[in-house]
Structures are given as structure tokens and as C-alpha cells.
XYZ file of C-alpha atoms in Angstrom:
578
model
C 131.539 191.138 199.944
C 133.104 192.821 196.911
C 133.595 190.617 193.921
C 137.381 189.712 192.617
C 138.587 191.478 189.340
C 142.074 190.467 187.538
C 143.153 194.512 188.353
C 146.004 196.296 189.489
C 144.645 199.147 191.336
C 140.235 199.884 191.366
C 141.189 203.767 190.814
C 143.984 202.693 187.679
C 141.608 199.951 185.723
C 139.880 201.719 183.211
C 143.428 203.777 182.444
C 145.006 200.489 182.298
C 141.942 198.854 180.124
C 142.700 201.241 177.668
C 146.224 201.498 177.628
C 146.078 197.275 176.940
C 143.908 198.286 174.012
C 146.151 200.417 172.527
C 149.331 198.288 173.094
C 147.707 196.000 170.975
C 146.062 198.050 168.154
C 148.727 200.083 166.119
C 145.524 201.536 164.960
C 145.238 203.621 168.051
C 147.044 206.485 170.248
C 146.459 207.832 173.423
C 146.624 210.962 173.441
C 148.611 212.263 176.309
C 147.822 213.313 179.778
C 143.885 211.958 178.644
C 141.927 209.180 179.021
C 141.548 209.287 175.122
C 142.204 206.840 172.289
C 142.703 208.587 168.767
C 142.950 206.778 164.914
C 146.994 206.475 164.396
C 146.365 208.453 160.910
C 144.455 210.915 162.385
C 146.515 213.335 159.860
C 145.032 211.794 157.289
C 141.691 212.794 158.166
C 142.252 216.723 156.858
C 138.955 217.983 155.100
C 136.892 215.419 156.969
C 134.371 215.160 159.638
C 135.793 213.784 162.929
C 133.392 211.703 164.926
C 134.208 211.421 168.578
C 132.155 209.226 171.381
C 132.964 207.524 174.477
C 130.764 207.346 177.993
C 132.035 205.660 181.175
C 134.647 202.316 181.207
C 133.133 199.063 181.658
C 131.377 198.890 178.364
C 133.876 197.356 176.420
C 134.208 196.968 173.548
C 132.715 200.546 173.247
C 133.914 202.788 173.051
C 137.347 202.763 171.827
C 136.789 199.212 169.904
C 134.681 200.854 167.171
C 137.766 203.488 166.648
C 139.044 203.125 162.998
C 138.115 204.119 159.176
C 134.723 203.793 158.452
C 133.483 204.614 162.006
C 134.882 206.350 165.275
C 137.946 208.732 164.832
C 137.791 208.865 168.716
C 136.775 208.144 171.719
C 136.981 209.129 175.728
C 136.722 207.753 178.694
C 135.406 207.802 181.999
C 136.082 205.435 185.164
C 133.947 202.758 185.430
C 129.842 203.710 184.594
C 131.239 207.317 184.915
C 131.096 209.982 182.189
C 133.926 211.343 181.284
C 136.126 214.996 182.361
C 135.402 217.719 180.201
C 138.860 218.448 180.393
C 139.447 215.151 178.438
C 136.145 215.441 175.840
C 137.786 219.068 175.086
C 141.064 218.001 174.186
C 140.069 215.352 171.730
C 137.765 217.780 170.077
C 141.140 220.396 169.707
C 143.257 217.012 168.225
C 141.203 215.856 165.404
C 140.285 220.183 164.878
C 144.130 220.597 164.833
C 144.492 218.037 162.756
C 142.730 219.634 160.058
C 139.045 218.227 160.328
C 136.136 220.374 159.084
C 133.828 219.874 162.125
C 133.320 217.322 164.952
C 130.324 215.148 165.800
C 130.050 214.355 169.483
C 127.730 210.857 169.591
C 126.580 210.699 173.462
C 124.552 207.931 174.850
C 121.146 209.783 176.670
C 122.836 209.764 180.625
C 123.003 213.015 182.494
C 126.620 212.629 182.783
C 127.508 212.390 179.436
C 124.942 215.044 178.265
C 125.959 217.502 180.536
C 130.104 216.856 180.065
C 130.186 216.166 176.629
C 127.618 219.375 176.158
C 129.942 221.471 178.084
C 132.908 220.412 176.259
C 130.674 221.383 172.333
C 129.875 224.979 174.227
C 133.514 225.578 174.733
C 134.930 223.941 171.799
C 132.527 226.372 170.139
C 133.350 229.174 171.230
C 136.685 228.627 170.332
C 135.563 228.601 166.982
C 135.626 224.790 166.296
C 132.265 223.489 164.315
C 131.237 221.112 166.759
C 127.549 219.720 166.773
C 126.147 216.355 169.374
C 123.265 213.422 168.295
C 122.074 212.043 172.134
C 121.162 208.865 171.421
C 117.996 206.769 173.415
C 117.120 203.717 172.203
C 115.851 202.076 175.312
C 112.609 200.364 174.873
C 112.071 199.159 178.428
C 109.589 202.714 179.870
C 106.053 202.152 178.591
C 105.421 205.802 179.485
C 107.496 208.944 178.847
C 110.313 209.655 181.299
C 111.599 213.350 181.928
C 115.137 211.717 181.318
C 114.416 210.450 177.867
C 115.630 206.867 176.859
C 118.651 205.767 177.839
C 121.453 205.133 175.338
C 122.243 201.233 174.995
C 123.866 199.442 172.084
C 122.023 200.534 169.681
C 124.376 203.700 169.813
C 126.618 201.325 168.143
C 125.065 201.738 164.937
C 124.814 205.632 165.058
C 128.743 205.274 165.192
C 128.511 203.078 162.179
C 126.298 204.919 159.924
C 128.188 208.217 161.105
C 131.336 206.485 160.140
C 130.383 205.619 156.330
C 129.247 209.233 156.175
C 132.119 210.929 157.211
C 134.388 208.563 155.004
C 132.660 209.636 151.997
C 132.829 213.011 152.631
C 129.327 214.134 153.819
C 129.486 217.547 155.502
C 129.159 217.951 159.441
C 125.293 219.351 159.321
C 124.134 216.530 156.967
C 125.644 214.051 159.054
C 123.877 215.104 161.896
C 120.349 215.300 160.305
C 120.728 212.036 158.912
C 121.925 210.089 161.880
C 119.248 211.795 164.401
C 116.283 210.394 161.799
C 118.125 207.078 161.956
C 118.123 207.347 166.085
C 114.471 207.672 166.707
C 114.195 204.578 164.186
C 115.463 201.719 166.424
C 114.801 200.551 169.448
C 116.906 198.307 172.415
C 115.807 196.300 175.571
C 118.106 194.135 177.731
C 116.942 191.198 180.296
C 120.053 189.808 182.163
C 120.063 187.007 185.287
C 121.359 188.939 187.498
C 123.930 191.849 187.943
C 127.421 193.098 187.629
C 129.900 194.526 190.110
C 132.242 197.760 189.936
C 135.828 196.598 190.782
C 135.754 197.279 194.235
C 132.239 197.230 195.157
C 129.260 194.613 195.742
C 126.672 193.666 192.885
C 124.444 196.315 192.282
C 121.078 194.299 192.913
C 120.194 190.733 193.885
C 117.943 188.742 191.894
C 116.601 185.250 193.445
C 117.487 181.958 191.172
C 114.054 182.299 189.420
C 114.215 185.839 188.499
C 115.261 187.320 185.697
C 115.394 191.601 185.286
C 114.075 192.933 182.178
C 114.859 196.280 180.601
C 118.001 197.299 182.743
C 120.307 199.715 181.522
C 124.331 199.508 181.124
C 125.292 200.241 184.092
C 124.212 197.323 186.707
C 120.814 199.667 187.267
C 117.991 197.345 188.216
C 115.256 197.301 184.958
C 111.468 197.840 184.944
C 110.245 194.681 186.131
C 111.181 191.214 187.160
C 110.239 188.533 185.457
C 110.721 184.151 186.365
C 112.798 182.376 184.722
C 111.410 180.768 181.637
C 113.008 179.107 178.486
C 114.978 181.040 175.624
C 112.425 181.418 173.477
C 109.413 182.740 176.143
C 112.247 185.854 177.071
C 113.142 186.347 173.446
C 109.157 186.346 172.506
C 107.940 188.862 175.883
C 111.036 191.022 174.986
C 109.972 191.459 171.699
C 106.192 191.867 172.428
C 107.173 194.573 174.605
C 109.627 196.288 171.913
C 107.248 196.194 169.701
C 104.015 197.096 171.730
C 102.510 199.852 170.349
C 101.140 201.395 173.737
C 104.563 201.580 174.752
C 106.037 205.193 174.541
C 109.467 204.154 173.592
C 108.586 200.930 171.471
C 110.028 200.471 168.019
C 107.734 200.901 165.768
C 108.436 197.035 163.529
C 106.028 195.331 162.310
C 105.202 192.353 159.648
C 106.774 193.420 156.279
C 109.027 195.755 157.983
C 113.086 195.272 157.283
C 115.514 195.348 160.439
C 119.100 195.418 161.772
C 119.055 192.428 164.978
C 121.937 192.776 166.927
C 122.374 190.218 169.866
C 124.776 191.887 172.614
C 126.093 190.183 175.172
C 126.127 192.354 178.047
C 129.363 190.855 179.286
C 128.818 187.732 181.337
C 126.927 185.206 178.997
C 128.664 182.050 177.383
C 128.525 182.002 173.920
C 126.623 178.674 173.673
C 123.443 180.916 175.360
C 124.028 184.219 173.223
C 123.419 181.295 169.985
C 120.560 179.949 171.437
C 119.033 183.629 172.005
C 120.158 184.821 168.939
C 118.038 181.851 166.871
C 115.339 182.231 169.375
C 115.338 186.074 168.321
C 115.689 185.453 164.520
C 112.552 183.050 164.620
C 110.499 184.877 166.768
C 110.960 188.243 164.047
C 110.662 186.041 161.181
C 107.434 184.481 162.725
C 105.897 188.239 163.044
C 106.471 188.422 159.173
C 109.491 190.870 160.087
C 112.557 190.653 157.682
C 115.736 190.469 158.499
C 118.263 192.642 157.010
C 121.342 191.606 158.718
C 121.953 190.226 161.888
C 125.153 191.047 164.479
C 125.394 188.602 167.168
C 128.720 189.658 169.742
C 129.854 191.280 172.086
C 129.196 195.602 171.283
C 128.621 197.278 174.472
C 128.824 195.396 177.385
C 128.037 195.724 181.394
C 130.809 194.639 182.580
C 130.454 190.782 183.521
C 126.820 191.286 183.636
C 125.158 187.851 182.458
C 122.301 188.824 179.927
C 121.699 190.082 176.530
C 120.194 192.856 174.881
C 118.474 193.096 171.835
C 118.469 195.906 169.400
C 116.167 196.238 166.717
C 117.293 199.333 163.615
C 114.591 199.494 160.775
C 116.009 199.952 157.615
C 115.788 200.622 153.533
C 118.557 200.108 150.948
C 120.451 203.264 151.298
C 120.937 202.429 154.833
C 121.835 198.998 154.737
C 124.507 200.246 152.315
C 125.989 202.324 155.272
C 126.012 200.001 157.640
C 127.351 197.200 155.283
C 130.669 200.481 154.216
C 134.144 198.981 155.013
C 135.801 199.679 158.264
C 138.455 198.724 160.430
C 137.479 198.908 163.763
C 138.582 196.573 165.426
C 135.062 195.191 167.249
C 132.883 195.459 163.865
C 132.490 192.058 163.509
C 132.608 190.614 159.585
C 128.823 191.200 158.871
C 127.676 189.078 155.553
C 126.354 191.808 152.984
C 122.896 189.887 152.200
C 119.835 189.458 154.082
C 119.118 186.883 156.858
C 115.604 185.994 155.935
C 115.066 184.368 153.007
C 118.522 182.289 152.581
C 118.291 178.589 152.766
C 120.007 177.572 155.665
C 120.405 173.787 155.510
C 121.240 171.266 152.727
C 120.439 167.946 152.372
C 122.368 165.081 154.207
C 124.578 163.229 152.281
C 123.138 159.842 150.744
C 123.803 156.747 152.432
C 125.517 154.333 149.937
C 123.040 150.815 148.753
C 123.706 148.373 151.258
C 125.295 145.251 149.705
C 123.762 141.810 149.533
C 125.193 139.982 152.968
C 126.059 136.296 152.682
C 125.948 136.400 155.961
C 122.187 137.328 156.357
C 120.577 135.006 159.232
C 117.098 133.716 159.303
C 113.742 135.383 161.552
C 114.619 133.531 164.296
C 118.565 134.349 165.124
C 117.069 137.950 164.022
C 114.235 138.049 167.081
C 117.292 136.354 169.231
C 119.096 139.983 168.082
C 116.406 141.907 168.976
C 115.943 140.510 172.644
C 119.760 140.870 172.466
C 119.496 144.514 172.037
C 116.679 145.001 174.237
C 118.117 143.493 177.048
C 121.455 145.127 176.779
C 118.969 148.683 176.677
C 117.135 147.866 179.436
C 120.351 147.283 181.752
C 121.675 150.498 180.969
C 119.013 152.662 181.570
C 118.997 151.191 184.950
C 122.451 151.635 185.837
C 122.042 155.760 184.759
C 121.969 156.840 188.234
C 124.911 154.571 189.399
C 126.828 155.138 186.445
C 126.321 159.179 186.662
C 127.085 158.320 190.538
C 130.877 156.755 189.449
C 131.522 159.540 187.205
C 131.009 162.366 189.663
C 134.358 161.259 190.935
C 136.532 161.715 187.888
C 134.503 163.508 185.094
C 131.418 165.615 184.858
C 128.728 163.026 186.097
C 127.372 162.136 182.828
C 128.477 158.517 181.641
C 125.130 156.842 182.620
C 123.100 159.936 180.783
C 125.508 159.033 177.911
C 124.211 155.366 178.253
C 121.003 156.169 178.482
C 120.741 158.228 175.527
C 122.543 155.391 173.476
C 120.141 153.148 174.785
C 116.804 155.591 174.609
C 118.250 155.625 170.613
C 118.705 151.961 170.066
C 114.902 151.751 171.403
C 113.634 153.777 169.155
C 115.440 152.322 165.886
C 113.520 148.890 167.168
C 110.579 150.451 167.023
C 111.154 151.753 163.370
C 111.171 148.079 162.062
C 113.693 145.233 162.456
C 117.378 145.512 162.136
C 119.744 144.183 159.756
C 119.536 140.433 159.444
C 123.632 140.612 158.517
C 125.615 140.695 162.083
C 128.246 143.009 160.111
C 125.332 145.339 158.699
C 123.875 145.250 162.149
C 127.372 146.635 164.026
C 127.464 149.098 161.263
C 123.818 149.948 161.523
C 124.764 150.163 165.579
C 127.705 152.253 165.176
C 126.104 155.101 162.914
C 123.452 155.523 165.423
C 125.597 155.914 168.433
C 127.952 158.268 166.827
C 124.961 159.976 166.180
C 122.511 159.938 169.305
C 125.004 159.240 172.098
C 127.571 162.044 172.076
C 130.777 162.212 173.753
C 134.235 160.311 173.648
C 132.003 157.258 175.134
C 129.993 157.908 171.321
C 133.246 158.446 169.393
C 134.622 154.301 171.251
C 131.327 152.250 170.817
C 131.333 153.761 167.354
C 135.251 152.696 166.351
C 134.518 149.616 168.045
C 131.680 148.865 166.418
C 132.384 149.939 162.653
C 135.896 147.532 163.207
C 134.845 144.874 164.551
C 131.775 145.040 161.806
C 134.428 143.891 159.504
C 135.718 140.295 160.035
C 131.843 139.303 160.050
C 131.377 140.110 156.306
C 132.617 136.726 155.158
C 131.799 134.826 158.118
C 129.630 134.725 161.477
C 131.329 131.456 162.750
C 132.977 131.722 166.671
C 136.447 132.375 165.337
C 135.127 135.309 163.269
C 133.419 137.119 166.240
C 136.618 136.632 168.458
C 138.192 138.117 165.383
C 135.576 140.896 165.463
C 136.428 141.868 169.409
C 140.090 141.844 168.372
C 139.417 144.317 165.138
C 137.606 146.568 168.051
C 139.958 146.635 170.266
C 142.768 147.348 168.007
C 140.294 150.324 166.602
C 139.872 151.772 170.558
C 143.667 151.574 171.053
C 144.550 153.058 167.849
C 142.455 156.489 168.118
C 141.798 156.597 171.985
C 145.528 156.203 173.140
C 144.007 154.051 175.839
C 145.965 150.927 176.946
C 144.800 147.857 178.831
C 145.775 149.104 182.832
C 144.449 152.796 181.950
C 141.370 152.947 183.938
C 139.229 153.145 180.944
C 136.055 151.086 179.424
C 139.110 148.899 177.372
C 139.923 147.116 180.730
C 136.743 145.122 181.062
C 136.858 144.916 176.963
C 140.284 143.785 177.036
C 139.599 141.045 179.696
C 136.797 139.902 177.868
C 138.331 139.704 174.647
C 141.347 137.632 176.137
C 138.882 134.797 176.857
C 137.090 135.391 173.536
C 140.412 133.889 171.874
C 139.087 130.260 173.011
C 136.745 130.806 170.299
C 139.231 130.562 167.781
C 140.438 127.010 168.996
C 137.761 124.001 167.074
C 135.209 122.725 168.921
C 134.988 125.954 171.434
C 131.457 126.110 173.347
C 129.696 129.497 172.971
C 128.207 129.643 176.747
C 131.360 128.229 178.241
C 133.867 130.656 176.792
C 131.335 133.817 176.913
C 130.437 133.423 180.910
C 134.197 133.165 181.428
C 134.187 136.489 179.435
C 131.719 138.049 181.494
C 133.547 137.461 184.708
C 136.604 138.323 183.684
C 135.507 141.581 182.088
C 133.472 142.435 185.181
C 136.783 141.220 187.165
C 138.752 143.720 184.801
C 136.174 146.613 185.915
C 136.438 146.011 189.498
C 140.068 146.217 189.451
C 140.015 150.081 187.688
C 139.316 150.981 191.120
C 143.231 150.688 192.115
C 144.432 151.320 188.914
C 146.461 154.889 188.190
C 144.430 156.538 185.574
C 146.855 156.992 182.226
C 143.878 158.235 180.045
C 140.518 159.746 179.726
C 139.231 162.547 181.702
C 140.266 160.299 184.733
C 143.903 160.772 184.412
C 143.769 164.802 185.243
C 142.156 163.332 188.811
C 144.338 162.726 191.626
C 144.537 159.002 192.059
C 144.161 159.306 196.144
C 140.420 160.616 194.942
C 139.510 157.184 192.892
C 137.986 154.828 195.355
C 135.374 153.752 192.605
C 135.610 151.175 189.492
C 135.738 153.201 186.665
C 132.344 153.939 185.161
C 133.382 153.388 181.717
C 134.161 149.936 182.647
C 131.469 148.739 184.656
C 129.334 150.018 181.632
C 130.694 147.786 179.259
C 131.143 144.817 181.710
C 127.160 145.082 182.081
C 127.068 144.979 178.146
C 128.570 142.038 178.166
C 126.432 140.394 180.815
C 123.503 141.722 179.718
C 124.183 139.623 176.218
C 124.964 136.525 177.927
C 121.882 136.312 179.917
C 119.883 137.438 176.757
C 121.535 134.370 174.730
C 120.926 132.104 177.955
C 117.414 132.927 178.434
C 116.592 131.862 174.547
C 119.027 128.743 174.362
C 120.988 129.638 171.710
């Protein structure tokens, strides 16, 4: 089965690609009757070396996004993974020649193809009399022993068009731009590793990979790599990819090692969400700085690409001053990304957390034994939601992602763990506050964000006094809080309901001579009443409300959550007689 693509026609895509490039870049032409993108002042390029590139479609953003002063004056391209007509390399050469350019470098990525059509194209151009030289780039690092082929060109061709670009911009002649960037070539190394492959519009994946395997050392073009490897955490790939970059017995390894200075650049290969190319990307930057490697500067994006193909590949440039001024030159191509002009290594990274103001002297302190009645509190209320995880997750599988008893748990895994650091604050109101930090904290999610408003407002009312009427005060000042920044109202299918219910009740305490148990159990019920009921309710907020209602048959988890809170401090305060 071939795999979908938002295209108009397979045989128009990388024509139309290119043309959407262009429409949006009044940095670039095309230039007509070609599969070519040019620089919009390519007139004012007269004395100057042009440097032209380009390789099949389906690697974008090379070619055509590296186009622009300080790099590429032009690129062309092929169909998808193809190399590109002669016909089409020649007439870009006899643009940027007519123009009034001194000499063209052609930068070609090491693939038959593109050696043989962008080598025909020089011999031509030549012998029309236009000064025309080609740097093949190979910078693949996967072959441990010497292929006829060569190394493949990968992304580290990327920063051949860079260096090539701050050249040309200051002038350097065509021959001394070609010496310098073939030293740079053979000084950097690449190696992808991707879970699993990409598809041509039109056509199946290239090669199937089983849910454990990952391929390591595959080239651009949905090729399978030199081995298969199982799937292991970030930083076990990052560390075997650079052990085999690196290796020494490896023909094509890079030749880094500790006190040597480096270019990193993290490509995505096309498919990979940016929260993964982060985590590789500090996976990479510790491993290197753990071999005693330096680095320079460090590119993390998207430079040459697979298609949708869902892996990275690392490249690894060694470098001294004078080329780290080159690569940091100005340009405006449009996929450069907005590199910081000082090293990686060596820059502090983190600064302190703010202080935490002096906790004030609390009236309203109680004595060691309302303080172990807290703790058992707490406890039991910790031990009921860890519990209810799976039933909780179970509930929220209908209306959200699954995770409101993980949530829970988490809040309640924390609150375990700040027991066990010593005991909490003997102030109720330093207590909620105490509470509410840590589940903003540990928890996570809008369920994080509530407890937390609730919590710091309803801390409030219980700074002066700890009496009945100031705790049914305290559920009010929460409630108000939830309302106010969640947009939730009571009938919303939300945690509130139960809340709400239970803080209706709670008034009672306000009245003289209310009875703690008697007013709390009718609390309880009513909240757990309240939670029972989101079951029929229409969902007006929360993730629930994008649900069709015909698909909530359950309470809402949110609500049953905080209905077993409730409960859960009840029996707690029964069980010790309060």
C-alpha cells in the first residue's frame, strides 16, 4: 500500500515544492523552463564566485533553503531522490556566468547521479569557456571499510555550502575556494540511525523495520543502513553512534577526539517530533562533552531531510578559529538557523532558583498531636489515589488522553516523599501553601494548575483562624479561585462538581454549634453524589467538552478523584476521633 502525501500530481511535486518556496521567498527566482531556484540579486553578484548545489527533491530544506548571501547563489533540482537533468545544472551555470560571476563552484553530494550529471554539466560549461570547478562531498561515517563508491554525501554538505558561502562573499577567488573547502570536507564526519523508513509519493516504504529495530547509518534516500540495531534509550543510540564515528578502525570515521573542537549539528531527517530531536540533541552534547570533546557550536533543526523519515543524523565538523569565523559570517538563507557566536561547552547553563521568602510566625500553629492527625490525613488521602490510578486512567480514556490517575499518582508519589523529608507545617494555611507549591510542581497538567489555585486560595482565610467557619470559608476561597482561572462552572463535567457539592454542605459550618463529622459525611456523599451525576452531564469545559456527549457513559474522572479526596479525609479524621 502506498503511503498518502498532501500532493497534486506524484510526477508535479517536487516542481510544485519549489515553486511554494519561491512564492514565499522574494529572495528567490526560478529560472524559467528549469527546475532551478536563483538569488533575486543575482546581478549583484558581478566579480564574484557563484556557488551552485542541489541533488534530488525530498531533502528539504536543501537545497534551495540555504540559497541567499553568505551561502548558495543556486541550486537545482531533481524529482524525488533523483539527480538532477544536465540540461537544468547547465543552465544555472550560464545564469550566474551571464550575470557577470568570475567562476562557478558546483558542491555535489558523493551519489553517482549527481557526480556524473553535475560532472557533465562542469565539462560542457567548460568548454564553453566558463571557469567552472566541483568539491564531491562524503561525509558518511556508517562503512567501516573502504567502498569503491566513496562516502555518501549527507548533511554535513550543509556546511561546505556555508563555509563556501562566507568565502565567496568576501571575495576569495574560485581556485582558493575550492582548496579550502575540499580540506574542510575530509574533516567531518556524519551518521544517521532512524526507526524506520520513508516513502516516495507514490510508492511503498522503502524497508520494514520490526517495533524493536532501529537502522543505523542509512543514507538520504530511504536506503536501508549498515546494520540494525534494538531499540534502546536516547542516550545508548547517541553513545554507539558516536563510538562508531569516532572509531578509529573505521575507514570513514572522524577523526575527534578529547581536546578536539567541533561543529554538532542534530538533523532531523524529516519525521521526528521536536520533543525527541531535544532529547537527542542533549544526549549528543553530553556524550561529546563526556569524551573531553569541545563544543564549538551546536545546530539542532531540520538541514537535509529524508523526506518524513523518522530519525536523526548527526554530523560532527572539527574546527579552529578561522573556521568557526566562516561558519559564524552573516547570511540570509532562509534555513540557516540563528546560530549563537560562542561556544557550547563551557557556558553555565542553569542559575539558581529563586529564594523562597522566610515563612512568617503562624498564630495558627497546632500542637504534635493535630500535626500526626495531618499526617495520617495526608497519608490516607495518598494511599487512595494511588489505588484508583488504573480506574481513574480507565475514566479518562473516554474523554482525554488516559492520564488523570497517572496525574494522581504522581501528586500523591510527591506528597509521600515530602513526608518522608520531615514533618509538615504545623500552620493549616502554611500546610495548603506548602501542598500547593508541590503539586504545581510534581503533578503536571491542568489537574496541577486546579489543586494548586485551590489550594494557595483557600490557604488564605486560615491565617487568622482554623475554627469550622474559617475552613468553610477556605473551600469557598477555592472554589471561587477554580472558577475564576478554569472557566469551569458547577454542571460542567469537571472535578468542581463533586467540589461544589461538597462545599454547599460545608456552609453548615458557618452556622454556631455545627458538628464536624455530621456536616463533613454529608459532604462526602453529596460530593460523591455530584461525581456520579457528571456521567449525564453535557461537558461545557475541560478536554471533555471537544467529546461527543453520546460517547460519555462514565462519571467524570476529575470528579470521582476529588470525591475520593474528600472521603479519604473523613475516614482519616474518623479513624483518630477527632
Amino acid at each position: 500500500m502506498t503511503s498518502k502525501k498532501l500532493v497534486n500530481t506524484v510526477a508535479g511535486c517536487a516542481d510544485d515544492a519549489l515553486a511554494g518556496l519561491v512564492a514565499c521567498n522574494p529572495n528567490l527566482h526560478l529560472l524559467q523552463g528549469h527546475r532551478v531556484a536563483l538569488r533575486s540579486d543575482l546581478d549583484s553578484l558581478k566579480g564574484r564566485v557563484a556557488l551552485l548545489s542541489g541533488g534530488g527533491s525530498g531533502h528539504e530544506p536543501a537545497h534551495a533553503g540555504f540559497v541567499g548571501k553568505g551561502m548558495l547563489t543556486g541550486v537545482i533540482a531533481g524529482a524525488v531522490f533523483t539527480s538532477p537533468a544536465v540540461g537544468s545544472i547547465l543552465a544555472a551555470i550560464r545564469a550566474v556566468a551571464q550575470a557577470g560571476t568570475v567562476g562557478t563552484l558546483l558542491i555535489v553530494k558523493n551519489y553517482t547521479g549527481d557526480r556524473l550529471n553535475f560532472g557533465l554539466a562542469r565539462e560542457q560549461a567548460r568548454a564553453e569557456g566558463i571557469p567552472v570547478e566541483m568539491v564531491v562531498v562524503g561525509d558518511d561515517s556508517a562503512f567501516t571499510v573502504l567502498k569503491k563508491a566513496g562516502r555518501r554525501g549527507l548533511c554535513g554538505t550543509v556546511l561546505i555550502h556555508k563555509v563556501a558561502g562566507a568565502l565567496a562573499e568576501a571575495g576569495v577567488g574560485l581556485e582558493e575556494i575550492t582548496d579550502r573547502v575540499s580540506v574542510v570536507a575530509k574533516a567531518m564526519g556524519t551518521l544517521g540511525v532512524s526507526l524506520s523508513s520513508c516513502s516516495v509519493p507514490g510508492s511503498r516504504p522503502t524497508f520494514e523495520l520490526s517495533p524493536d529495530e532501529v537502522e543505523l547509518g542509512l543514507g538520504i534516500h530511504g536506503e536501508a543502513g549498515v546494520r540494525r540495531i534494538k531499540m534502546a534509550s536516547a542516550d545508548e543510540i547517541v553513545t554507539l553512534m558516536l563510538d562508531h564515528m569516532t572509531n578509529s578502525s573505521n575507514v570513514s570515521h572522524v577523526p575527534v577526539q578529547s581536546g578536539s573542537s567541533v561543529v554538532l549539528m542534530v538533523n532531523n531527517l524529516g519525521g521526528l517530533s521536536f520533543l525527541e530531536l531535544g532529547i537527542m540533541a542533549d544526549a549528543a552534547v553530553r556524550s561529546l562533552e563526556g569524551r573531553g570533546v569541545k563544543i564549538a557550536r551546536a545546530l539542532v533543526g531540520t538541514f537535509m531531510s529524508a523526506l518524513e523519515m523518522p530519525g536523526i543524523s548527526l554530523t560532527l565538523l572539527l574546527v579552529d578559529e578561522p573556521l568557526l569565523k566562516l561558519i559564524d559570517a552573516e547570511t540570509t538563507a532562509s534555513a540557516w538557523p540563528n546560530v549563537a557566536k560562542v561556544s557550547v561547552t563551557g557556558r553555565k547553563r542553569s542559575r539558581a532558583a529563586p529564594a523562597e521568602p522566610l515563612e512568617v510566625p503562624d498564630s495558627t500553629a497546632t500542637g504534635g498531636l493535630a500535626l500526626r492527625q495531618t499526617v495520617l490525613v495526608l497519608e490516607r488521602v495518598c494511599a487512595t489515589l494511588l489505588g484508583l490510578e488504573e480506574h481513574l486512567n480507565a475514566l479518562d480514556r473516554a474523554a482525554g488522553d488516559g492520564d488523570c490517575g497517572t496525574t494522581h499518582s504522581r501528586a500523591a508519589r510527591a506528597i509521600q516523599g515530602w513526608l518522608k523529608e520531615g514533618p509538615p507545617p504545623a500552620s493549616p494555611a502554611q500546610l495548603l501553601s506548602k501542598l500547593s507549591f508541590l503539586l504545581l510542581e510534581k503533578m503536571g497538567g491542568s489537574s496541577g494548575a486546579l489543586y494548586g489555585l485551590f489550594l494557595t486560595a483557600a490557604a488564605q482565610p486560615l491565617k487568622a483562624k482554623t475554627d469550622l467557619p474559617a475552613w468553610s470559608a477556605a473551600m469557598d476561597a477555592g472554589l471561587e479561585a477554580m472558577q475564576k482561572y478554569g472557566k469551569a462552572a458547577p454542571g460542567d463535567r469537571t472535578m468542581l462538581d463533586s467540589l461544589w457539592a461538597a462545599g454547599q454542605e460545608l456552609q453548615a459550618w458557618k452556622s454556631p454549634g455545627a458538628n464536624l463529622f455530621h456536616v463533613l459525611t454529608k459532604a462526602v456523599q453529596s460530593a460523591e453524589a455530584a461525581a456520579e451525576a457528571t456521567k449525564t452531564m453535557e461537558a461545557g469545559a475541560g478536554r471533555a467538552s471537544y467529546i461527543s456527549s453520546a460517547r460519555l457513559d462514565q462519571p467524570d474522572p476529575g470528579a470521582v478523584a476529588t470525591a475520593a479526596i474528600l472521603r479519604a479525609i473523613l475516614e482519616a479524621l474518623q479513624q483518630e476521633g477527632v
